[in-house]
mmCIF file of C-alpha atoms in Angstrom:
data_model
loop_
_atom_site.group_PDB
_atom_site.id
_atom_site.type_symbol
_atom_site.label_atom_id
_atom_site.label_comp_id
_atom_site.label_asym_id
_atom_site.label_seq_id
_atom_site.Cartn_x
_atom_site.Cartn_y
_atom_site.Cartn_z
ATOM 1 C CA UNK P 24 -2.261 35.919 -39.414
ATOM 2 C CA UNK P 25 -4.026 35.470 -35.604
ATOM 3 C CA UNK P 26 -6.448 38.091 -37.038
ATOM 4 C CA UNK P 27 -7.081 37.035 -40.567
ATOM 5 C CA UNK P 28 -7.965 33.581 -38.951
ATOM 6 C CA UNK P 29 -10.431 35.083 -36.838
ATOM 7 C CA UNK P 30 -11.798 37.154 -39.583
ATOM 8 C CA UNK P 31 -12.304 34.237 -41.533
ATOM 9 C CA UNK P 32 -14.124 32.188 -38.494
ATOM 10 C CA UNK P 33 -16.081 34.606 -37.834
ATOM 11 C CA UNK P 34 -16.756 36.744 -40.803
ATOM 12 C CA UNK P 35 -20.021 37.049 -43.188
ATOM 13 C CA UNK P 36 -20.115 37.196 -46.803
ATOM 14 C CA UNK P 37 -17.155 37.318 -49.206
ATOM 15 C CA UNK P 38 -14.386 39.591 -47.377
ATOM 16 C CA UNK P 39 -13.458 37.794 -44.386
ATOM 17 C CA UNK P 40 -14.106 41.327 -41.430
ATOM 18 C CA UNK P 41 -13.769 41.753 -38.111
ATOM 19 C CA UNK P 42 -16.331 44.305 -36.464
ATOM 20 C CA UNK P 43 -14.800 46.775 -34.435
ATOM 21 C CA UNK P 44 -17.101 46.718 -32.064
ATOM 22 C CA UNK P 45 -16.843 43.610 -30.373
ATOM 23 C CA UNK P 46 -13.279 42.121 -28.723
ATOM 24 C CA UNK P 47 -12.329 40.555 -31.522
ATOM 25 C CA UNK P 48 -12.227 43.144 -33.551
ATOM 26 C CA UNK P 49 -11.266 46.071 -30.933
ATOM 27 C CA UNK P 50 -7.805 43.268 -30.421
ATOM 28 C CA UNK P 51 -7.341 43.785 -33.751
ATOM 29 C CA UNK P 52 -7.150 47.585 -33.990
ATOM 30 C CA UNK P 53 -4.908 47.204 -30.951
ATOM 31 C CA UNK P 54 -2.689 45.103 -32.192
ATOM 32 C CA UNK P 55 -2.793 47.551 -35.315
ATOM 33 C CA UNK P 56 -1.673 50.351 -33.285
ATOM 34 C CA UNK P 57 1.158 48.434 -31.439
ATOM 35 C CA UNK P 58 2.225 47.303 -35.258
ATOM 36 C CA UNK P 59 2.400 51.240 -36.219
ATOM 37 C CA UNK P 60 3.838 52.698 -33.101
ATOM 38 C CA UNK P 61 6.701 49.864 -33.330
ATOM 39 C CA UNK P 62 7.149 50.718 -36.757
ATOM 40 C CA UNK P 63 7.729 54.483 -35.816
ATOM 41 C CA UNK P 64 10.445 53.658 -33.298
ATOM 42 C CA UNK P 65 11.896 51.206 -35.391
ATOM 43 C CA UNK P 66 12.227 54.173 -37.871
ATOM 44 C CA UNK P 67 13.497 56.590 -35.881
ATOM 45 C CA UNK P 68 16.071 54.547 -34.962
ATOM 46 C CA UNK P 69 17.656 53.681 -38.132
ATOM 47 C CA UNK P 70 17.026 57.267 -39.238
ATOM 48 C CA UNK P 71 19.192 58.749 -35.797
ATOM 49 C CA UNK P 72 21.833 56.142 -36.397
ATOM 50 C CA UNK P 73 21.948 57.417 -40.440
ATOM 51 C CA UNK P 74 21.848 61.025 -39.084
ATOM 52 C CA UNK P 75 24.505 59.972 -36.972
ATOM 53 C CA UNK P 76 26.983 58.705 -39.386
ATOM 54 C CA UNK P 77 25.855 61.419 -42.010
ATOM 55 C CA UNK P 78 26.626 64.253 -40.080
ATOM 56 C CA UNK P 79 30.238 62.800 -38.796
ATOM 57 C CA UNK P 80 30.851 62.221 -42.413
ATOM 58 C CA UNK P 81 30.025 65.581 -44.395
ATOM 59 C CA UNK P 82 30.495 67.755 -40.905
ATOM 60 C CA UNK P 83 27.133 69.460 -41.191
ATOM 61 C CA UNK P 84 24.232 68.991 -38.434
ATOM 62 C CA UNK P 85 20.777 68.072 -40.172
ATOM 63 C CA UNK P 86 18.080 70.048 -39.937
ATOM 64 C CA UNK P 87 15.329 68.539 -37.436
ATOM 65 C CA UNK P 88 12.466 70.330 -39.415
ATOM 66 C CA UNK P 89 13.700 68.590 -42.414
ATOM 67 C CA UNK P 90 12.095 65.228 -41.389
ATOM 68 C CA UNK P 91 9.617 63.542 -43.790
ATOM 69 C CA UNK P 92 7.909 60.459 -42.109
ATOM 70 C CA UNK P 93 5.954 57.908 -44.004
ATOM 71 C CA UNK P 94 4.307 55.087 -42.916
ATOM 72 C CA UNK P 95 2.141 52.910 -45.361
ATOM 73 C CA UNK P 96 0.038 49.508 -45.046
ATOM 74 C CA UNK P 97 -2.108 50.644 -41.729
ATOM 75 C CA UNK P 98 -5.361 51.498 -40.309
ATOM 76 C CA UNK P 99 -6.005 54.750 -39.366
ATOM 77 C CA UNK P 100 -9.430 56.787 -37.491
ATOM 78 C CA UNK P 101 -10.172 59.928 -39.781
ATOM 79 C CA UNK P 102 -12.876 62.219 -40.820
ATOM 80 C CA UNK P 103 -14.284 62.289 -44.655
ATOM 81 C CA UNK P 104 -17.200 63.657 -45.917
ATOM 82 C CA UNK P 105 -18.417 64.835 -42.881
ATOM 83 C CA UNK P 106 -17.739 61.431 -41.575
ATOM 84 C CA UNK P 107 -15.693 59.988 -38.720
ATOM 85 C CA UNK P 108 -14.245 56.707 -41.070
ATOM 86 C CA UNK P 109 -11.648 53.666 -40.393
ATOM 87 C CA UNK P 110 -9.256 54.190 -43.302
ATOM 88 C CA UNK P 111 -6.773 50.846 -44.746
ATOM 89 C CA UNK P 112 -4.079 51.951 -46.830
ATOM 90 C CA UNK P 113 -2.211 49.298 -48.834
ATOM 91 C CA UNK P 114 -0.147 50.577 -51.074
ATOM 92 C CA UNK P 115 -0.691 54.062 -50.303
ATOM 93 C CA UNK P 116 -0.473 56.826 -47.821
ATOM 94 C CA UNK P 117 -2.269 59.394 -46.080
ATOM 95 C CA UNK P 118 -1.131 63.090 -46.766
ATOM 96 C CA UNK P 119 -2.962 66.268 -45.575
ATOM 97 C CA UNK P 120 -2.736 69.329 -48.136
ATOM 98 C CA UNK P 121 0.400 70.675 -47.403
ATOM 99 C CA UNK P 122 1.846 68.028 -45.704
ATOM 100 C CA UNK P 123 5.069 66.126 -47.136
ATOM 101 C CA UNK P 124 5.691 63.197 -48.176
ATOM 102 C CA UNK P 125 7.992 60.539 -49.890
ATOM 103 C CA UNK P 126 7.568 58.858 -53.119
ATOM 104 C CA UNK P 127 10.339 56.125 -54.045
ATOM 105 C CA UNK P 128 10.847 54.858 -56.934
ATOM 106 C CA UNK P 129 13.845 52.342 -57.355
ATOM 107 C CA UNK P 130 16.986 51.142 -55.944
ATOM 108 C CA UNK P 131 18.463 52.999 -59.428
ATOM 109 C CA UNK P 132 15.920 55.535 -59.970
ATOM 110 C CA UNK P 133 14.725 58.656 -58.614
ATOM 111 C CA UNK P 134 12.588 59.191 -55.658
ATOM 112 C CA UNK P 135 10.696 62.486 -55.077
ATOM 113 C CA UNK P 136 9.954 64.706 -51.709
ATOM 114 C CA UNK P 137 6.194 65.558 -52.505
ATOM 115 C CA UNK P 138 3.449 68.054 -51.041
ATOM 116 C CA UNK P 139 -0.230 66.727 -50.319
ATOM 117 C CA UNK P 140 -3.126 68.240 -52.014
ATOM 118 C CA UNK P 141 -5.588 66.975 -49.905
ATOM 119 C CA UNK P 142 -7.987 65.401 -52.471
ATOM 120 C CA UNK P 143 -10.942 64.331 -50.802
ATOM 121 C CA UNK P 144 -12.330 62.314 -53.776
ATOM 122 C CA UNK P 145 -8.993 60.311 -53.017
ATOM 123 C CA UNK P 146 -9.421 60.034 -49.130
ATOM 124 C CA UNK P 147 -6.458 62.803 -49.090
ATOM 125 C CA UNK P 148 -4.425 59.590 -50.767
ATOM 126 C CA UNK P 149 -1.236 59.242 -52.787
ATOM 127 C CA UNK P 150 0.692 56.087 -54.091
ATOM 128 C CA UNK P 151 3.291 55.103 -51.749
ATOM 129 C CA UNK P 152 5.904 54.330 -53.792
ATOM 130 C CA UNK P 153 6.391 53.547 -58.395
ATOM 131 C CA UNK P 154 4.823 50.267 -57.849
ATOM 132 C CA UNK P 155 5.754 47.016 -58.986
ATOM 133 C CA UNK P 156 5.572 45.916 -62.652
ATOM 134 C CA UNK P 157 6.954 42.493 -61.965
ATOM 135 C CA UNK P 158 6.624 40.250 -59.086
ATOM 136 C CA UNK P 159 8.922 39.415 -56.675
ATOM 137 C CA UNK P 160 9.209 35.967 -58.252
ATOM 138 C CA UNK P 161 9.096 37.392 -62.266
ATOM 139 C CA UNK P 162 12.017 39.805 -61.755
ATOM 140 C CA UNK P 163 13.936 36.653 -60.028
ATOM 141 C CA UNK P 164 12.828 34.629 -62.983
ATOM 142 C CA UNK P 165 13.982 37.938 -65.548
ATOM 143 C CA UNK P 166 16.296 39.920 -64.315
ATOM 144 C CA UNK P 167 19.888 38.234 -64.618
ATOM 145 C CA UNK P 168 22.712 39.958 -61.466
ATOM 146 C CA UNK P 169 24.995 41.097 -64.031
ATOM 147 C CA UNK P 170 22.210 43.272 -65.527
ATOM 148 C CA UNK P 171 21.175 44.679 -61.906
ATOM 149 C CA UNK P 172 25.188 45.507 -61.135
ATOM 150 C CA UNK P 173 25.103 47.208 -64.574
ATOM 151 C CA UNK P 174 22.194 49.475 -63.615
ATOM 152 C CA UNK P 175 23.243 50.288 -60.106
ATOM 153 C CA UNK P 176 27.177 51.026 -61.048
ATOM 154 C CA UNK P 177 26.807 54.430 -59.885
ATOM 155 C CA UNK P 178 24.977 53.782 -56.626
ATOM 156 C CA UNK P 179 26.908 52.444 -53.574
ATOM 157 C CA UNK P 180 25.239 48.632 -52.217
ATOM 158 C CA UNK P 181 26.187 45.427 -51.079
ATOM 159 C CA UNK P 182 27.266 43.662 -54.479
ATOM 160 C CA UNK P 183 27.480 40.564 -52.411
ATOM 161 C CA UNK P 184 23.822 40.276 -51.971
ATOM 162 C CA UNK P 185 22.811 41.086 -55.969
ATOM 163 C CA UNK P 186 21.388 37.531 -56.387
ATOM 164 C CA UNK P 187 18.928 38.590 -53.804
ATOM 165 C CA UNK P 188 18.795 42.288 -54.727
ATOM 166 C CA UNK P 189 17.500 41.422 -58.325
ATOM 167 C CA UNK P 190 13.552 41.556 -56.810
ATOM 168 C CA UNK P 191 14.360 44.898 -56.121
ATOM 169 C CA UNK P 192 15.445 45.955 -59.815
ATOM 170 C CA UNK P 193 14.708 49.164 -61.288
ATOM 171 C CA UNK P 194 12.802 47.373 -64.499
ATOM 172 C CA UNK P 195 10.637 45.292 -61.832
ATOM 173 C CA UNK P 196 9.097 48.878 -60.964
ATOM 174 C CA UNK P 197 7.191 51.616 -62.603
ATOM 175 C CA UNK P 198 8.657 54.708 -64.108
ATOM 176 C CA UNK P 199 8.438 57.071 -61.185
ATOM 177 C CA UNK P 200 7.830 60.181 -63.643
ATOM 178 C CA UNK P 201 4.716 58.558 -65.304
ATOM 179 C CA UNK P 202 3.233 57.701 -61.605
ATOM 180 C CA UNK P 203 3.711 61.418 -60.353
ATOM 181 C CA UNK P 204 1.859 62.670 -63.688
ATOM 182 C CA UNK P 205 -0.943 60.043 -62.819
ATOM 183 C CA UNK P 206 -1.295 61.463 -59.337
ATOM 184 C CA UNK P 207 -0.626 65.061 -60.185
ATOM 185 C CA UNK P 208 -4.076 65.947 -58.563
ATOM 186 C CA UNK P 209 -2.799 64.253 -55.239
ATOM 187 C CA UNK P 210 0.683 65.462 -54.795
ATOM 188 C CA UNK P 211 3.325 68.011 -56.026
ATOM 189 C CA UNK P 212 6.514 67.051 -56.605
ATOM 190 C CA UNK P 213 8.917 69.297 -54.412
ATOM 191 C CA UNK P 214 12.256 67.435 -54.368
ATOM 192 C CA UNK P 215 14.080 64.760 -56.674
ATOM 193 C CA UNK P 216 16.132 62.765 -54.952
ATOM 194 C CA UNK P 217 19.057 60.400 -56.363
ATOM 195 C CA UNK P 218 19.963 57.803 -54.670
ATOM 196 C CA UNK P 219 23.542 57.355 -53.979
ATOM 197 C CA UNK P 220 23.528 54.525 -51.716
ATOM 198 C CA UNK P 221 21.206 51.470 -50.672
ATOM 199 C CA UNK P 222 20.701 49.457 -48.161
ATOM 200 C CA UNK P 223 18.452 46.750 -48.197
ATOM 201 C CA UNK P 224 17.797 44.733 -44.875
#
């Protein structure tokens, strides 16, 4: 918000911008990259504590190589076209040909491990997740509890919560299959996952 503000004081044009190089804008980017490398730790942690109580439960160690790490909505320094660019994602992430990845798609629905392809056109881009069909406010509005407990009875979450869950719906998102065929130039599917659980903080 502190930054947007600025932006917007001192900005030309249309988009409210900061330019990077002047304090302003280089407090920005460093705020950016506290935001991300937070983010990370705060990541790791709730994946070692899942790890934790996985591996106690089933008896089997995970597989450190197995990790897939994600982060979306950031700012990151990379080269394109021969260029050395400052690249926002929203809604999106950045994957390397090769390089895995996660696509979600519901609280009820499958989510899929996926492989980069590196498509420059797409600034080596893929969705970060199905994508919302309904707003936060239109699938409270729509989507009754009853129908979201119906939907979810083979997954394991807090039914307590389902009033607030409902934003979170499977019909409030796209179908994940139809969003991996529209990116099939940007990713390969490697994985389908189910989910079995959810928890929502």
């Amino acid at each position: 918000d502190h930054h947007g503000r600025v932006a917007r004081a001192l900005g030309e044009g249309g988009l409210p911008a900061l330019d990077i190089h002047t304090a302003e804008g280089a407090a920005c980017l460093a705020d950016t990259q506290w935001a991300c490398h937070f983010a990370l730790a705060n990541r790791e942690a709730i994946a070692a504590r899942a790890l934790d109580v996985l591996e106690d439960a089933l008896g089997v160690a995970a597989d450190p190589t197995s990790v897939v790490d994600v982060h979306h909505n950031h700012v990151a320094q990379e080269e394109h076209g021969g260029r050395l660019l400052w690249v926002h994602r929203k809604g999106a992430v950045g994957l390397q040909a090769g390089q895995r990845g996660l696509i979600p798609g519901s609280m009820g629905t499958a989510s899929y491990v996926v492989e980069g392809r590196g498509e420059p056109r797409a600034f080596r881009s893929c969705s970060h997740g199905a994508g919302r069909v309904l707003t936060r406010a239109e699938a409270r509005a729509r989507i009754r509890p009853a129908a979201l407990e119906h939907v979810l009875r083979r997954v394991v979450y807090d039914k307590g919560r389902a009033a607030a869950l409902v934003e979170e719906a499977p019909a409030a998102y796209r179908d994940i299959t139809e969003v991996l065929e529209d990116e099939a130039d940007l990713v390969r599917p490697l994985l389908r996952l189910t989910p079995l659980a959810v928890l929502k903080g």
